[in-house]
Amino acid sequence: MPQALVIVESPAKAKTIAGYLGSGYMVESSIGHIRDLPSSASEVPAAYRGESWSRLGIDVDNDFKPLYVVPSDKKAQIRKLKNLLKEADELYLATDEDREGEAIAWHLLEVLSPKSGVDVKRMVFHEITPSAIRAAIESPRDLDRRLVDAQEARRLLDRLYGYEVSPVLWKKVLPRLSAGRVQSVATRIVVERERERMAFVAADYWSLSAQFRVLGDSDPGVPRTFSASLTAVDGAKVATGRDFTAAAQLRSPEVVHLNEEAARTLARGLAGAEIAVRSVEVKPYRRRPAAPFMTSTFQQEAGRKLRLSSAMAMRAAQSLYEKGYITYMRTDSTTLSDTALRAARAAVSEHYGGSYLPDKPRHYAKKVKNAQEAHEAIRPSGDQFRSPAAVRAEVPQMEGRVYELIWQRTVASQMTDTVGQTVHVDLGGTTDDGRDAVFSAAGTVITHDGFRRVYSEGTDDEADDAEAERRMPALAAGDPLAIDELTPAGHSTQPPARYTEASLVRRLEELGVGRPSTYAAIMNTIVDRGYVWKKGSALVPSFTAFSVVSLLEQHFPNLVDYAFTARMEDDLDGIASGDREAIPWLSRFYFGPAPGEPDDESAHGVAKYGLRTAVSDRLGDIDARAVNSIPLGTHEKGDPVVVRVGRYGPYVQCGEERASVPEDLPPDELTLDRALSFIDAPSGDRTLGADPDTGLPVVVRAGRFGPYVQVGEDPDNGGEKPKRASLLTAMQPETITLEDALKVLSLPRVVGADPADGTEVVVQNGRYGPYLSKGKENRSLESEDQLFTITLEQCLELLAQPRRRRGQTAKPPLRDLGADPATGKPMVVKDGRYGPYVTDGEVNASLGKGDSVESLTSERASELLQVRRDKVAAGGGKPSARRKPAAKKKTAAKKKPQPRSGS
């Protein structure tokens, strides 16, 4: 019987599709990418290790031919696929229908090398339903080499960027840093916002609000009172926060800046004034529904409404797609197919009635820079949308919430407009000293809620929406009003809000930087690399990020220039469409203009000379001390005060004095006064007395990993280090005595020898607390006091007892967070030796720099656990044990393989 082998990327997708195809088809997964550029020197084949380009993995002098290798963890799966292919007469490459999926299909074809009798077909679909899979089987296509070339060009570009620029950061900033085409731009965006916050000067101003009451009778159900704000005095506009610049200056001299005295004087002057309506302006109100989700808008709304990170949102969507609940989730199209339009309109009619159904389907045009219409929008799959309630019963909680969000957005996009009336009212009176005061109020009356019955698009500032939805009384010009209350209030202007993942995704999309499929990975990368940390949902740049961005801005400005990066995206799109050739374009980026190519006189840096020359020429010009310094101001004595990035973390310096900066201090909170307070604070070093054995001073100090005591000073010539010991948990640097210090310096303590075999029994303080040991046997002690009091007999009694696993006497949890929305497992916060951590009983994850036990949400805890799971999975599931190297065998010389080209 003929057999067809269908290869997809993930096991979950393979399982779903296998159930639809039945007998005659073998469905197997490649488990993601099966081939890539070498990730380390150990992956470079021996035949290439002598090549000058082997570290890069790209032969730049031979048309940028890449050296592809199969990672060791994928070799077993490749063998499995090859064995299955031996039994097949058809091969369907059913990877995702985007550039990355096309590249995976090409790599599979190259590595599997099907025999001549096997019919190879490219199978594509954007939803996993029985009908969609059958249609894909019946209508295969050829492999699209343009998409493969575009993805390969993108991969090679990112490799060249990272491998050329990252070593500059290692030499000039800190080891193990990385630069990336999109991640460095994303980091710059976050840093620029923090710079704005650091330069921001708050302006104080006062406002006056009032509660007014309608006089006379009114219809039942219509509000009789409403609030309004003072907007003008004697014809001049009253200043609000928007009237001030970031330097606390008024944008216009014609506005009235109220201080506390002026606001309270106006309130007293209006207490008995006659107030009347001066004008009422009524305008029609209409809001149209938002377009169906594409990847970027989905990530933004999942962040706003569900408080999910980009990675968590995409992980949930990926799972829903693979299970057949939604269409493909990596798309920048807002298009709905005719089938989807019919299904959405049917859902509107069924759930909300004909009054919510427009006369004809709505079609949405894409208006985002660098848009591709390769896929349909993200929507529920099939020709009939399953209800959120039905799906919630079949999937984990987080996936159920994500499906409901997608269902609501899709259905709402095919509903009627929200319509009503917006009312703007001006009212006023005269103060007792003759000043004219005008108050204003606005509200909206909704006559048909339309799509808002299902879904309303979120914003990064919900305050404006809340104000717009206020219902006003029926008013007419000349109507008298009573003042129930006058409330002066003081305000301060606020610095621009930090980016969240949602707003950063929106900004990247606006700039045309990156692709929707890469945004989640970029968010993870800038956090994992230490460039950004989270304070709640806000993204806070580290001081290291400031150094990296400063270096790139000053010496490689093209690489973090928004327009330059967006043009590269345009060029990569041109390769995908066939309008550009990959190799000449890569050569232009890396080597610079070819001989005879017209020179752009306005170009500079990478754009003018190419990446390799720009990096090599600029390296000697980079002043490491300068790029790692952020000026904060000047001391009263004239010395500059700066914050610098050092090997052991950030520190502030004024003259020769310096002090460490807490790693969880946001840069905008490090003011000049704060920096000087760190420098002026006592160092923490305190001499306790002299060691009776050596006569050397015993000092208590604050160290990177906590306070400790030390005998003598550190040697200048790199000699023998002085004896040190960490303080016990009950000891404090401010109160520790010489006697206490000598006690901890006496550890480890030999209690005695076991009479049975003469082996010494030793007690000491370790990573997980106090314990005793005898040879390879050890037991935990109940308290640190026992380090100095336990006897040999007591030690032997403990050794005679069965060994208890660490954690059997664990402390109670600090907080119960409920079920993990991703897995359903209970989550708790516990106190560990190195600080609080969240656990679900199987996976432990330390709280991040900006997290606290009190404010940790279940969504953030779930994110921390998932990030930890991903890291463990990337390392093979558990730390690898060291193995004794195998004896070398002599092998016959192998023919040197050729690097694989993308063409």
Short mmCIF file of C-alpha atoms in Angstrom, two decimals, residues 164-165 168 171-172 555-556 590-591 606 609-622:
data_model
loop_
_atom_site.label_atom_id
_atom_site.label_comp_id
_atom_site.label_asym_id
_atom_site.label_seq_id
_atom_site.Cartn_x
_atom_site.Cartn_y
_atom_site.Cartn_z
CA GLU A 164 31.24 41.29 14.43
CA VAL A 165 29.72 43.72 16.94
CA VAL A 168 33.42 45.03 20.59
CA LYS A 171 36.25 44.45 25.01
CA LYS A 172 34.75 47.85 25.77
CA HIS A 555 30.63 54.64 17.02
CA PHE A 556 28.14 52.58 14.95
CA TYR A 590 29.43 43.57 5.01
CA PHE A 591 32.15 44.80 2.64
CA VAL A 606 28.41 50.93 8.15
CA TYR A 609 32.24 51.42 4.42
CA GLY A 610 30.52 48.14 5.27
CA LEU A 611 30.27 46.37 8.60
CA ARG A 612 33.70 44.71 8.66
CA THR A 613 35.65 47.88 7.88
CA ALA A 614 33.54 50.03 10.20
CA VAL A 615 34.15 47.67 13.13
CA SER A 616 37.87 47.24 12.54
CA ASP A 617 38.47 50.96 11.96
CA ARG A 618 36.50 52.17 14.96
CA LEU A 619 37.71 49.73 17.62
CA GLY A 620 40.79 51.75 18.55
CA ASP A 621 38.79 54.98 18.78
CA ILE A 622 36.40 53.71 21.45
#
